[in-house]
Amino acid sequence: MPAFEKLQRSPAAMRAMIEELVLDPVKSLPEVLERQLQRQQQVSIAALGWEDLARLDRLLLLGIAEGRQQFYETKYRLWLAEQTGSQSISASQIQSSFKKMQRNRVIAQLANQWALLHKSTRG
């Protein structure tokens, strides 16, 4: 279950990992898990480019990069509204933005914190 969590609950990634273990039983679980995580990183941000992100998404990514932990507090949501030219930003808008970026492998939630996913090389 911890390996499944690390793979962002991806059945396809888990299946690939299991197949690799079955085909080469000499390999250890941590070794195969690390290789699968590296594969996932290599394709991260492939679905969404910076220019595809909404202003709110970009501001939230900046917050993650700066190490922000509190994304839903009123003061921060007022600042986000000001920066986006909106009257207000709701907690559900922030949550939707996070879900979209997580689904598109731009960010991941690791140890109860949001983290940016990086590609090791850009093609």
Short mmCIF file of C-alpha atoms in Angstrom, two decimals:
data_model
loop_
_atom_site.label_atom_id
_atom_site.label_comp_id
_atom_site.label_asym_id
_atom_site.label_seq_id
_atom_site.Cartn_x
_atom_site.Cartn_y
_atom_site.Cartn_z
CA MET A 1 0.00 0.00 0.00
CA PRO A 2 2.81 2.53 0.70
CA ALA A 3 4.22 1.85 -2.79
CA PHE A 4 0.76 2.44 -4.30
CA GLU A 5 0.52 5.75 -2.39
CA LYS A 6 3.96 6.81 -3.65
CA LEU A 7 2.81 6.06 -7.18
CA GLN A 8 -0.09 8.49 -6.66
CA ARG A 9 -2.55 5.59 -6.59
CA SER A 10 -1.95 4.88 -10.28
CA PRO A 11 -3.11 1.36 -11.19
CA ALA A 12 -1.07 1.46 -14.41
CA ALA A 13 2.13 2.40 -12.58
CA MET A 14 1.51 -0.27 -9.95
CA ARG A 15 0.87 -2.88 -12.63
CA ALA A 16 4.10 -1.93 -14.44
CA MET A 17 5.98 -2.27 -11.18
CA ILE A 18 4.45 -5.69 -10.44
CA GLU A 19 5.20 -6.89 -13.97
CA GLU A 20 8.83 -5.86 -13.57
CA LEU A 21 9.05 -7.74 -10.25
CA VAL A 22 7.50 -10.87 -11.76
CA LEU A 23 9.75 -10.79 -14.83
CA ASP A 24 12.89 -10.23 -12.77
CA PRO A 25 12.40 -11.66 -9.25
CA VAL A 26 16.00 -10.81 -8.31
CA LYS A 27 15.11 -7.11 -8.19
CA SER A 28 13.97 -5.68 -4.88
CA LEU A 29 10.73 -3.81 -4.31
CA PRO A 30 12.50 -0.54 -3.37
CA GLU A 31 14.65 -0.76 -6.52
CA VAL A 32 11.65 -1.31 -8.82
CA LEU A 33 9.62 1.36 -7.04
CA GLU A 34 12.43 3.90 -7.50
CA ARG A 35 12.68 3.07 -11.20
CA GLN A 36 8.90 3.49 -11.62
CA LEU A 37 8.98 6.85 -9.79
CA GLN A 38 11.75 7.99 -12.15
CA ARG A 39 9.62 6.99 -15.15
CA GLN A 40 6.73 9.00 -13.76
CA GLN A 41 8.95 12.06 -13.30
CA GLN A 42 10.18 11.83 -16.89
CA VAL A 43 6.64 12.31 -18.19
CA SER A 44 5.51 14.87 -15.60
CA ILE A 45 4.32 18.25 -16.88
CA ALA A 46 3.94 16.68 -20.33
CA ALA A 47 0.20 17.26 -20.37
CA LEU A 48 0.27 20.90 -19.28
CA GLY A 49 2.78 23.55 -20.18
CA TRP A 50 3.24 26.83 -18.32
CA GLU A 51 1.27 28.70 -20.99
CA ASP A 52 -1.63 26.24 -20.54
CA LEU A 53 -2.01 27.10 -16.86
CA ALA A 54 -4.52 29.64 -15.63
CA ARG A 55 -3.29 32.63 -13.63
CA LEU A 56 -4.58 31.03 -10.41
CA ASP A 57 -2.68 27.80 -11.19
CA ARG A 58 0.53 29.75 -11.75
CA LEU A 59 0.14 31.67 -8.50
CA LEU A 60 -0.48 28.45 -6.58
CA LEU A 61 2.61 26.88 -8.16
CA LEU A 62 4.60 29.90 -7.03
CA GLY A 63 3.24 29.38 -3.52
CA ILE A 64 4.29 25.72 -3.58
CA ALA A 65 7.76 26.65 -4.86
CA GLU A 66 8.10 29.17 -2.03
CA GLY A 67 7.15 26.51 0.53
CA ARG A 68 3.72 27.90 1.45
CA GLN A 69 1.64 25.52 3.56
CA GLN A 70 -1.57 27.49 4.10
CA PHE A 71 -3.40 27.93 0.79
CA TYR A 72 -6.95 28.33 2.06
CA GLU A 73 -6.61 31.13 4.62
CA THR A 74 -8.71 34.23 3.94
CA LYS A 75 -5.78 36.64 3.67
CA TYR A 76 -4.10 34.50 1.01
CA ARG A 77 -7.35 34.03 -0.94
CA LEU A 78 -7.87 37.81 -0.94
CA TRP A 79 -4.34 38.24 -2.30
CA LEU A 80 -5.03 35.62 -4.99
CA ALA A 81 -8.24 37.44 -5.97
CA GLU A 82 -6.34 40.72 -6.26
CA GLN A 83 -3.63 39.10 -8.39
CA THR A 84 -6.12 37.40 -10.71
CA GLY A 85 -8.47 40.37 -11.00
CA SER A 86 -11.32 38.40 -9.46
CA GLN A 87 -13.75 39.58 -6.83
CA SER A 88 -12.96 36.53 -4.72
CA ILE A 89 -11.25 33.16 -4.81
CA SER A 90 -13.01 30.35 -2.98
CA ALA A 91 -11.44 27.38 -1.28
CA SER A 92 -13.16 25.15 -3.84
CA GLN A 93 -11.47 27.06 -6.70
CA ILE A 94 -8.09 26.44 -5.09
CA GLN A 95 -8.94 22.79 -4.53
CA SER A 96 -10.07 22.41 -8.17
CA SER A 97 -6.84 23.97 -9.36
CA PHE A 98 -4.78 21.58 -7.23
CA LYS A 99 -6.77 18.57 -8.47
CA LYS A 100 -6.31 19.60 -12.10
CA MET A 101 -2.56 20.09 -11.66
CA GLN A 102 -2.26 16.82 -9.74
CA ARG A 103 -4.20 14.96 -12.44
CA ASN A 104 -1.88 16.46 -15.07
CA ARG A 105 1.18 15.51 -13.02
CA VAL A 106 2.39 19.04 -12.38
CA ILE A 107 2.20 18.65 -8.59
CA ALA A 108 1.89 15.82 -6.07
CA GLN A 109 0.97 15.69 -2.44
CA LEU A 110 3.85 14.15 -0.51
CA ALA A 111 3.83 13.85 3.27
CA ASN A 112 0.80 16.18 3.48
CA GLN A 113 2.59 18.90 1.50
CA TRP A 114 2.26 19.89 -2.12
CA ALA A 115 5.39 19.42 -4.22
CA LEU A 116 6.29 20.30 -7.79
CA LEU A 117 7.07 17.41 -10.11
CA HIS A 118 10.13 17.99 -12.29
CA LYS A 119 11.26 16.44 -15.53
CA SER A 120 14.88 15.35 -15.46
CA THR A 121 15.26 16.43 -19.08
CA ARG A 122 13.18 18.56 -21.38
CA GLY A 123 12.75 17.48 -24.95
#
